[in-house]
Amino acid sequence: MADADPVAVVYGVPAHPSVPLAVVALEPTVEGLRTAAARAVRVSRRGGTVAWILDKSLPLATAEQVRALAEGAVIGGYDGRRWRSGEPPPAVERFVICGCNEALAPVADRAALVARWTNTARELVDAPANVISPAGLAERAAKFDHLVSETVDPVRAGLGALAAVGGSSPIPPRLIVLRHAPPRALDTPRLALIGKAVTFDTGGYFLKPQSDIVRQKADMAGGAAVVAALGAIAELGLPLSVTGFVPACENMLSGSAIRPTDVITTAAGLTVEVTNPDAEGRLILADALWYARRAGATHIVDLATLTGAMRAGMGDLYAGVFAPDESWRDEVVRAGNASGDLAWPWPLHPRYRTLIDSNVADLRNNAGKSFGFPIVAATFLQQFAGDGPWAHVDMLGPALLDDDRGDAFGPGASGYGVRMLVELATRMSGAAAT
């Protein structure tokens, strides 16, 4: 399916000769149906209605088919060309699943809701950096219904790492906090979702090459996923306390940018020697991790487009998941794979810890070695994760797609992480209620 568009539009159906019929090649799997529905919607962008007849011969339960079709239809309706002038192109108005009885309507509605919020994350990542700046992201998040939002000044809050990285830009850094605290939620667990939001990353004094710097508006994809996941969780009304913490800043090249050999003091009190100003994501996440624990989080997941080596190793399909608690790591991996945000467990051995020893500070933010980049980054974050389950998701590969993978998304932002986090929160809600 990745080699050619698996959709052909034909005319000439005897009963309705003017009505187009989309013939879609698909694999008889959830992913195959999701992709087929998305492609059918994408090729039908002339307004009107798309009707899909359920195929009872497929080796999938009807509910699985409905969920995949509803999700694919919404994902396929996303159009990243919103920055063009003039009237927007026509879009499909309705996607009708024929043969879906009323009992399955909640399945379709939930899938469509999560897909809609996935598209919100895609829109945030695809948006230019002069629109979704730290200020722009905070303003957008503050408009979400059913959530309590707060913007924290990192200087006043003592978030020294976030203040240092964001101090390179004329746009002040901020910690965006979004809270979903329904009255019927139990006191525990309290889930914290942390998303890296470097809305543009030049690499600072380790300036990125031209081929890489043009992609750096997407270095806030983890933050976008957390913001959109909180929106979905709140709209679903999950009976679980969930708080999003999004450290947002720009990493610019300027007279106030952090320099190689600078030593900064993090919110946790640990000092860090900056051996690589382009390893800034782990610095701002360190402060957010400390802040989340202090706010009472019992379980934490952070998402970040953190290391290019993850993309080199896993391609554009899988994210890597790290955690000292393997059971929590596996919970995150299972939630990702069940939702379609594919994930793979990575090791986090204590022997890597010595690689971030510094001669002048408590830690250094980069090992200075030519190996183990994703694991070293996760090891650094572990020093700030505190007590209790914590998992780190390095999602650089699937966050922004250079090419069409042959699935529901096409090139551009994928909204990776939204479906994973909503699925994780849903599972935790069910477990807490039993």
PDB file of C-alpha atoms in Angstrom, residues 229-351:
ATOM      1  CA  ALA A 229      -4.811  14.317  25.061  1.00  0.00           C
ATOM      2  CA  LEU A 230      -5.970  16.402  28.033  1.00  0.00           C
ATOM      3  CA  GLY A 231      -8.668  17.886  25.817  1.00  0.00           C
ATOM      4  CA  ALA A 232      -9.860  14.405  24.838  1.00  0.00           C
ATOM      5  CA  ILE A 233      -9.702  13.048  28.383  1.00  0.00           C
ATOM      6  CA  ALA A 234     -11.736  15.988  29.669  1.00  0.00           C
ATOM      7  CA  GLU A 235     -14.339  15.703  26.906  1.00  0.00           C
ATOM      8  CA  LEU A 236     -14.673  11.971  27.571  1.00  0.00           C
ATOM      9  CA  GLY A 237     -15.117  12.751  31.257  1.00  0.00           C
ATOM     10  CA  LEU A 238     -12.787  10.004  32.427  1.00  0.00           C
ATOM     11  CA  PRO A 239     -13.036   9.542  36.222  1.00  0.00           C
ATOM     12  CA  LEU A 240      -9.308   9.983  36.750  1.00  0.00           C
ATOM     13  CA  SER A 241      -7.209  12.886  37.965  1.00  0.00           C
ATOM     14  CA  VAL A 242      -4.946  13.853  35.047  1.00  0.00           C
ATOM     15  CA  THR A 243      -2.704  16.903  34.831  1.00  0.00           C
ATOM     16  CA  GLY A 244      -0.668  18.024  31.855  1.00  0.00           C
ATOM     17  CA  PHE A 245       2.631  19.868  32.296  1.00  0.00           C
ATOM     18  CA  VAL A 246       4.046  21.399  29.122  1.00  0.00           C
ATOM     19  CA  PRO A 247       7.375  23.246  29.369  1.00  0.00           C
ATOM     20  CA  ALA A 248       7.272  25.593  26.377  1.00  0.00           C
ATOM     21  CA  CYS A 249      10.130  27.667  25.024  1.00  0.00           C
ATOM     22  CA  GLU A 250      12.291  28.397  22.004  1.00  0.00           C
ATOM     23  CA  ASN A 251      15.947  27.342  21.810  1.00  0.00           C
ATOM     24  CA  MET A 252      17.445  30.192  19.859  1.00  0.00           C
ATOM     25  CA  LEU A 253      20.914  31.352  18.920  1.00  0.00           C
ATOM     26  CA  SER A 254      21.396  34.697  20.664  1.00  0.00           C
ATOM     27  CA  GLY A 255      23.517  36.610  23.130  1.00  0.00           C
ATOM     28  CA  SER A 256      21.459  35.227  25.988  1.00  0.00           C
ATOM     29  CA  ALA A 257      21.559  31.588  24.853  1.00  0.00           C
ATOM     30  CA  ILE A 258      23.114  28.941  27.072  1.00  0.00           C
ATOM     31  CA  ARG A 259      26.735  28.262  26.162  1.00  0.00           C
ATOM     32  CA  PRO A 260      28.738  25.066  26.147  1.00  0.00           C
ATOM     33  CA  THR A 261      30.323  24.672  29.619  1.00  0.00           C
ATOM     34  CA  ASP A 262      27.609  26.772  31.345  1.00  0.00           C
ATOM     35  CA  VAL A 263      26.372  25.307  34.624  1.00  0.00           C
ATOM     36  CA  ILE A 264      22.677  25.713  35.400  1.00  0.00           C
ATOM     37  CA  THR A 265      20.722  24.891  38.538  1.00  0.00           C
ATOM     38  CA  THR A 266      17.557  22.891  37.996  1.00  0.00           C
ATOM     39  CA  ALA A 267      14.352  23.133  40.003  1.00  0.00           C
ATOM     40  CA  ALA A 268      15.342  19.934  41.802  1.00  0.00           C
ATOM     41  CA  GLY A 269      18.518  21.628  43.045  1.00  0.00           C
ATOM     42  CA  LEU A 270      20.848  19.476  40.936  1.00  0.00           C
ATOM     43  CA  THR A 271      23.405  21.370  38.877  1.00  0.00           C
ATOM     44  CA  VAL A 272      23.983  20.489  35.230  1.00  0.00           C
ATOM     45  CA  GLU A 273      26.992  21.227  33.054  1.00  0.00           C
ATOM     46  CA  VAL A 274      25.786  22.069  29.558  1.00  0.00           C
ATOM     47  CA  THR A 275      28.038  20.039  27.294  1.00  0.00           C
ATOM     48  CA  ASN A 276      25.577  20.256  24.391  1.00  0.00           C
ATOM     49  CA  PRO A 277      23.210  23.240  23.999  1.00  0.00           C
ATOM     50  CA  ASP A 278      21.251  21.184  21.454  1.00  0.00           C
ATOM     51  CA  ALA A 279      20.349  18.675  24.184  1.00  0.00           C
ATOM     52  CA  GLU A 280      17.960  21.221  25.640  1.00  0.00           C
ATOM     53  CA  GLY A 281      14.826  19.095  25.695  1.00  0.00           C
ATOM     54  CA  ARG A 282      16.013  16.992  28.603  1.00  0.00           C
ATOM     55  CA  LEU A 283      16.800  20.165  30.549  1.00  0.00           C
ATOM     56  CA  ILE A 284      13.291  21.598  30.354  1.00  0.00           C
ATOM     57  CA  LEU A 285      11.750  18.167  30.974  1.00  0.00           C
ATOM     58  CA  ALA A 286      13.872  17.835  34.123  1.00  0.00           C
ATOM     59  CA  ASP A 287      12.174  20.870  35.642  1.00  0.00           C
ATOM     60  CA  ALA A 288       8.726  19.684  34.530  1.00  0.00           C
ATOM     61  CA  LEU A 289       9.274  16.239  36.071  1.00  0.00           C
ATOM     62  CA  TRP A 290      10.234  17.781  39.399  1.00  0.00           C
ATOM     63  CA  TYR A 291       7.248  20.140  39.271  1.00  0.00           C
ATOM     64  CA  ALA A 292       4.818  17.295  38.502  1.00  0.00           C
ATOM     65  CA  ARG A 293       6.029  15.216  41.453  1.00  0.00           C
ATOM     66  CA  ARG A 294       5.810  18.206  43.763  1.00  0.00           C
ATOM     67  CA  ALA A 295       2.232  18.704  42.549  1.00  0.00           C
ATOM     68  CA  GLY A 296       1.358  15.202  43.750  1.00  0.00           C
ATOM     69  CA  ALA A 297       1.621  13.007  40.657  1.00  0.00           C
ATOM     70  CA  THR A 298       1.732   9.294  41.475  1.00  0.00           C
ATOM     71  CA  HIS A 299       2.281   8.148  37.860  1.00  0.00           C
ATOM     72  CA  ILE A 300       4.129  10.062  35.139  1.00  0.00           C
ATOM     73  CA  VAL A 301       4.566   9.730  31.398  1.00  0.00           C
ATOM     74  CA  ASP A 302       6.667  12.206  29.455  1.00  0.00           C
ATOM     75  CA  LEU A 303       6.652  12.494  25.669  1.00  0.00           C
ATOM     76  CA  ALA A 304       9.386  14.185  23.692  1.00  0.00           C
ATOM     77  CA  THR A 305      10.941  14.435  20.258  1.00  0.00           C
ATOM     78  CA  LEU A 306      14.202  13.956  22.083  1.00  0.00           C
ATOM     79  CA  THR A 307      16.878  12.174  20.059  1.00  0.00           C
ATOM     80  CA  GLY A 308      17.564  11.852  16.364  1.00  0.00           C
ATOM     81  CA  ALA A 309      19.111   8.483  17.133  1.00  0.00           C
ATOM     82  CA  MET A 310      15.657   7.136  17.986  1.00  0.00           C
ATOM     83  CA  ARG A 311      14.474   7.993  14.495  1.00  0.00           C
ATOM     84  CA  ALA A 312      17.628   6.507  13.029  1.00  0.00           C
ATOM     85  CA  GLY A 313      17.061   3.267  14.924  1.00  0.00           C
ATOM     86  CA  MET A 314      13.273   2.902  14.811  1.00  0.00           C
ATOM     87  CA  GLY A 315      12.339   4.808  11.672  1.00  0.00           C
ATOM     88  CA  ASP A 316       9.121   6.800  11.460  1.00  0.00           C
ATOM     89  CA  LEU A 317       6.790   4.136  12.837  1.00  0.00           C
ATOM     90  CA  TYR A 318       7.696   3.320  16.460  1.00  0.00           C
ATOM     91  CA  ALA A 319       8.511   5.366  19.531  1.00  0.00           C
ATOM     92  CA  GLY A 320      10.815   3.998  22.215  1.00  0.00           C
ATOM     93  CA  VAL A 321       9.602   3.683  25.799  1.00  0.00           C
ATOM     94  CA  PHE A 322      11.929   3.727  28.828  1.00  0.00           C
ATOM     95  CA  ALA A 323      11.167   3.146  32.508  1.00  0.00           C
ATOM     96  CA  PRO A 324      12.940   1.661  35.515  1.00  0.00           C
ATOM     97  CA  ASP A 325       9.660  -0.063  36.423  1.00  0.00           C
ATOM     98  CA  GLU A 326       9.158  -2.585  33.629  1.00  0.00           C
ATOM     99  CA  SER A 327       5.504  -3.179  34.503  1.00  0.00           C
ATOM    100  CA  TRP A 328       4.714   0.540  34.052  1.00  0.00           C
ATOM    101  CA  ARG A 329       6.776   0.656  30.871  1.00  0.00           C
ATOM    102  CA  ASP A 330       4.821  -2.278  29.491  1.00  0.00           C
ATOM    103  CA  GLU A 331       1.509  -0.618  30.399  1.00  0.00           C
ATOM    104  CA  VAL A 332       2.494   2.390  28.302  1.00  0.00           C
ATOM    105  CA  VAL A 333       3.691   0.199  25.431  1.00  0.00           C
ATOM    106  CA  ARG A 334       0.459  -1.814  25.454  1.00  0.00           C
ATOM    107  CA  ALA A 335      -1.664   1.333  25.474  1.00  0.00           C
ATOM    108  CA  GLY A 336       0.262   2.697  22.517  1.00  0.00           C
ATOM    109  CA  ASN A 337       0.058  -0.460  20.439  1.00  0.00           C
ATOM    110  CA  ALA A 338      -3.640  -0.967  21.196  1.00  0.00           C
ATOM    111  CA  SER A 339      -4.440   2.578  20.102  1.00  0.00           C
ATOM    112  CA  GLY A 340      -2.347   2.624  16.923  1.00  0.00           C
ATOM    113  CA  ASP A 341       0.503   4.731  18.347  1.00  0.00           C
ATOM    114  CA  LEU A 342       3.094   2.004  18.008  1.00  0.00           C
ATOM    115  CA  ALA A 343       5.672   1.714  20.790  1.00  0.00           C
ATOM    116  CA  TRP A 344       8.612  -0.523  21.676  1.00  0.00           C
ATOM    117  CA  PRO A 345      10.286  -1.105  25.074  1.00  0.00           C
ATOM    118  CA  TRP A 346      13.898   0.062  25.440  1.00  0.00           C
ATOM    119  CA  PRO A 347      16.392  -0.767  28.192  1.00  0.00           C
ATOM    120  CA  LEU A 348      17.319   1.546  31.042  1.00  0.00           C
ATOM    121  CA  HIS A 349      20.269  -0.081  32.807  1.00  0.00           C
ATOM    122  CA  PRO A 350      21.845   1.676  35.837  1.00  0.00           C
ATOM    123  CA  ARG A 351      25.306   1.284  34.348  1.00  0.00           C
TER     124      ARG A 351
END
